[in-house]
mmCIF file of C-alpha atoms in Angstrom:
data_model
loop_
_atom_site.group_PDB
_atom_site.id
_atom_site.type_symbol
_atom_site.label_atom_id
_atom_site.label_comp_id
_atom_site.label_asym_id
_atom_site.label_seq_id
_atom_site.Cartn_x
_atom_site.Cartn_y
_atom_site.Cartn_z
ATOM 1 C CA VAL E 1 1.203 10.034 -11.994
ATOM 2 C CA GLN E 2 4.062 10.832 -8.599
ATOM 3 C CA LEU E 3 3.605 8.930 -5.725
ATOM 4 C CA VAL E 4 5.970 10.454 -2.294
ATOM 5 C CA GLU E 5 5.375 7.822 0.061
ATOM 6 C CA SER E 6 6.405 8.434 3.786
ATOM 7 C CA GLY E 7 6.116 6.976 7.296
ATOM 8 C CA GLY E 8 8.608 3.894 7.594
ATOM 9 C CA GLY E 9 10.896 3.236 10.384
ATOM 10 C CA SER E 10 11.707 1.134 12.815
ATOM 11 C CA VAL E 11 9.347 0.159 15.936
ATOM 12 C CA GLN E 12 9.838 -3.253 18.392
ATOM 13 C CA ALA E 13 7.166 -6.015 17.874
ATOM 14 C CA GLY E 14 3.591 -5.439 18.955
ATOM 15 C CA GLY E 15 3.626 -1.965 18.456
ATOM 16 C CA ALA E 16 2.302 0.228 15.374
ATOM 17 C CA LEU E 17 3.198 2.630 12.341
ATOM 18 C CA LYS E 18 1.468 4.702 9.879
ATOM 19 C CA LEU E 19 2.492 5.291 5.926
ATOM 20 C CA SER E 20 1.397 7.568 3.553
ATOM 21 C CA CYS E 21 1.366 7.900 0.101
ATOM 22 C CA ALA E 22 0.083 11.499 -2.198
ATOM 23 C CA ALA E 23 -0.103 10.995 -5.000
ATOM 24 C CA SER E 24 0.219 14.216 -7.751
ATOM 25 C CA GLY E 25 -0.874 14.186 -12.159
ATOM 26 C CA TYR E 26 -4.228 12.459 -10.535
ATOM 27 C CA SER E 27 -6.752 12.638 -8.009
ATOM 28 C CA ALA E 28 -6.608 9.224 -5.882
ATOM 29 C CA VAL E 29 -10.169 8.355 -5.879
ATOM 30 C CA THR E 30 -9.810 7.466 -9.773
ATOM 31 C CA LEU E 31 -6.897 5.707 -8.932
ATOM 32 C CA CYS E 32 -6.670 1.953 -8.022
ATOM 33 C CA MET E 33 -4.696 1.713 -5.146
ATOM 34 C CA ALA E 34 -2.519 -0.638 -3.624
ATOM 35 C CA TRP E 35 0.956 -1.192 -0.945
ATOM 36 C CA PHE E 36 2.943 -3.834 -1.922
ATOM 37 C CA ARG E 37 6.696 -4.647 0.200
ATOM 38 C CA GLN E 38 10.206 -6.437 -0.499
ATOM 39 C CA ALA E 39 11.419 -8.212 1.812
ATOM 40 C CA PRO E 40 15.843 -8.769 0.721
ATOM 41 C CA GLY E 41 15.607 -11.894 -0.156
ATOM 42 C CA LYS E 42 11.402 -12.697 -1.707
ATOM 43 C CA GLU E 43 9.357 -10.917 -3.993
ATOM 44 C CA ARG E 44 7.889 -8.415 -3.415
ATOM 45 C CA GLU E 45 4.151 -9.278 -2.025
ATOM 46 C CA GLY E 46 1.173 -7.365 -2.080
ATOM 47 C CA VAL E 47 -0.529 -5.900 1.084
ATOM 48 C CA ALA E 48 -2.857 -3.750 0.397
ATOM 49 C CA ALA E 49 -5.035 -2.240 -2.413
ATOM 50 C CA ILE E 50 -7.775 -0.147 -2.763
ATOM 51 C CA SER E 51 -10.689 0.806 -5.060
ATOM 52 C CA PRO E 52 -11.234 4.436 -7.147
ATOM 53 C CA GLY E 53 -14.879 5.706 -5.838
ATOM 54 C CA SER E 54 -16.232 2.849 -3.675
ATOM 55 C CA GLY E 55 -13.036 1.973 -1.231
ATOM 56 C CA ARG E 56 -13.072 -1.304 -1.656
ATOM 57 C CA ARG E 57 -10.634 -2.862 0.253
ATOM 58 C CA TRP E 58 -8.221 -5.928 -0.612
ATOM 59 C CA TYR E 59 -6.197 -7.386 2.297
ATOM 60 C CA GLY E 60 -3.274 -9.895 1.382
ATOM 61 C CA ASP E 61 -3.133 -12.587 4.368
ATOM 62 C CA SER E 62 -0.560 -11.985 6.421
ATOM 63 C CA VAL E 63 -1.631 -9.107 7.265
ATOM 64 C CA LYS E 64 -6.158 -8.983 7.659
ATOM 65 C CA GLY E 65 -6.986 -8.008 11.214
ATOM 66 C CA ARG E 66 -3.744 -5.758 11.506
ATOM 67 C CA PHE E 67 -3.415 -3.556 9.097
ATOM 68 C CA THR E 68 -6.464 -0.971 7.591
ATOM 69 C CA ILE E 69 -5.279 1.380 3.437
ATOM 70 C CA SER E 70 -7.902 3.999 3.634
ATOM 71 C CA ARG E 71 -7.972 6.747 1.510
ATOM 72 C CA ASP E 72 -7.939 10.934 1.554
ATOM 73 C CA ASP E 73 -9.322 12.314 -1.451
ATOM 74 C CA ASN E 74 -8.576 15.431 0.038
ATOM 75 C CA GLN E 75 -5.723 15.279 0.392
ATOM 76 C CA ARG E 76 -4.815 12.722 -2.599
ATOM 77 C CA THR E 77 -2.910 10.981 0.059
ATOM 78 C CA ILE E 78 -3.467 6.493 1.128
ATOM 79 C CA TYR E 79 -2.509 5.322 4.162
ATOM 80 C CA LEU E 80 -1.226 1.974 5.862
ATOM 81 C CA GLN E 81 -2.392 1.488 9.204
ATOM 82 C CA MET E 82 0.149 -1.244 10.170
ATOM 83 C CA ASN E 83 -1.013 -2.722 13.882
ATOM 84 C CA SER E 84 0.304 -5.718 15.579
ATOM 85 C CA LEU E 85 4.156 -5.761 13.797
ATOM 86 C CA GLU E 86 6.190 -8.992 13.395
ATOM 87 C CA PRO E 87 9.633 -9.138 12.268
ATOM 88 C CA GLU E 88 7.925 -10.943 9.791
ATOM 89 C CA ASP E 89 6.363 -6.958 8.225
ATOM 90 C CA THR E 90 10.567 -5.662 7.711
ATOM 91 C CA ALA E 91 10.211 -4.773 4.254
ATOM 92 C CA ILE E 92 10.940 -1.898 1.751
ATOM 93 C CA TYR E 93 6.693 -0.782 1.746
ATOM 94 C CA TYR E 94 5.310 0.837 -1.858
ATOM 95 C CA CYS E 95 3.504 2.660 -2.849
ATOM 96 C CA ALA E 96 1.143 1.860 -5.393
ATOM 97 C CA ALA E 97 -1.126 3.439 -9.006
ATOM 98 C CA ASP E 98 -2.796 2.713 -12.149
ATOM 99 C CA PRO E 99 -5.711 4.901 -13.281
ATOM 100 C CA PHE E 100 -6.797 1.539 -15.226
ATOM 101 C CA LEU E 101 -7.182 -0.960 -13.069
ATOM 102 C CA GLY E 102 -10.765 -1.059 -10.998
ATOM 103 C CA CYS E 103 -9.726 -2.949 -8.526
ATOM 104 C CA LEU E 104 -12.267 -5.202 -8.621
ATOM 105 C CA ARG E 105 -11.308 -8.460 -8.631
ATOM 106 C CA GLY E 106 -11.281 -10.162 -4.614
ATOM 107 C CA SER E 107 -7.876 -9.675 -3.816
ATOM 108 C CA ILE E 108 -5.024 -7.092 -5.042
ATOM 109 C CA PRO E 109 -4.211 -6.641 -8.464
ATOM 110 C CA PRO E 110 -0.690 -8.148 -9.131
ATOM 111 C CA ASP E 111 2.145 -5.448 -9.045
ATOM 112 C CA ASN E 112 4.106 -5.977 -13.038
ATOM 113 C CA ASP E 113 -1.408 -4.270 -13.375
ATOM 114 C CA PHE E 114 0.711 -1.108 -11.511
ATOM 115 C CA THR E 115 2.064 1.867 -13.664
ATOM 116 C CA TYR E 116 3.450 3.528 -10.672
ATOM 117 C CA TRP E 117 4.541 3.598 -7.963
ATOM 118 C CA GLY E 118 7.650 5.114 -4.831
ATOM 119 C CA GLN E 119 10.371 4.858 -4.411
ATOM 120 C CA GLY E 120 9.985 2.705 -1.125
ATOM 121 C CA THR E 121 10.222 2.674 2.820
ATOM 122 C CA GLN E 122 11.483 1.022 5.038
ATOM 123 C CA VAL E 123 9.649 -0.705 7.924
ATOM 124 C CA THR E 124 12.260 -2.542 10.305
ATOM 125 C CA VAL E 125 10.346 -4.431 13.788
ATOM 126 C CA SER E 126 12.839 -6.073 15.815
#
């Protein structure tokens, strides 16, 4: 599985960005897929996850109500719509995927459960 993120950039506080993650080698509908982020000097943090099949969604507490994860099965792509961005959202955002996770624990699986990772895309909120 190869994951390629896009859509990062710089935005003012209160603005919005939409990230994309295109998966090749596997259908996105069969993968547990997630977004993580890592800010300088901080640990990697789970942002959102979407389960295979039914597409149940999970969010980190810091982004609930502001971010939305979605999936386009035909395009093998997941998205992260980020609204009401805050300077604290500044980080490198990573897409992750795994073909064996069910993503049905009721929360975002830990990062070390994911096998495949994208290269990351920078999001800066000022």
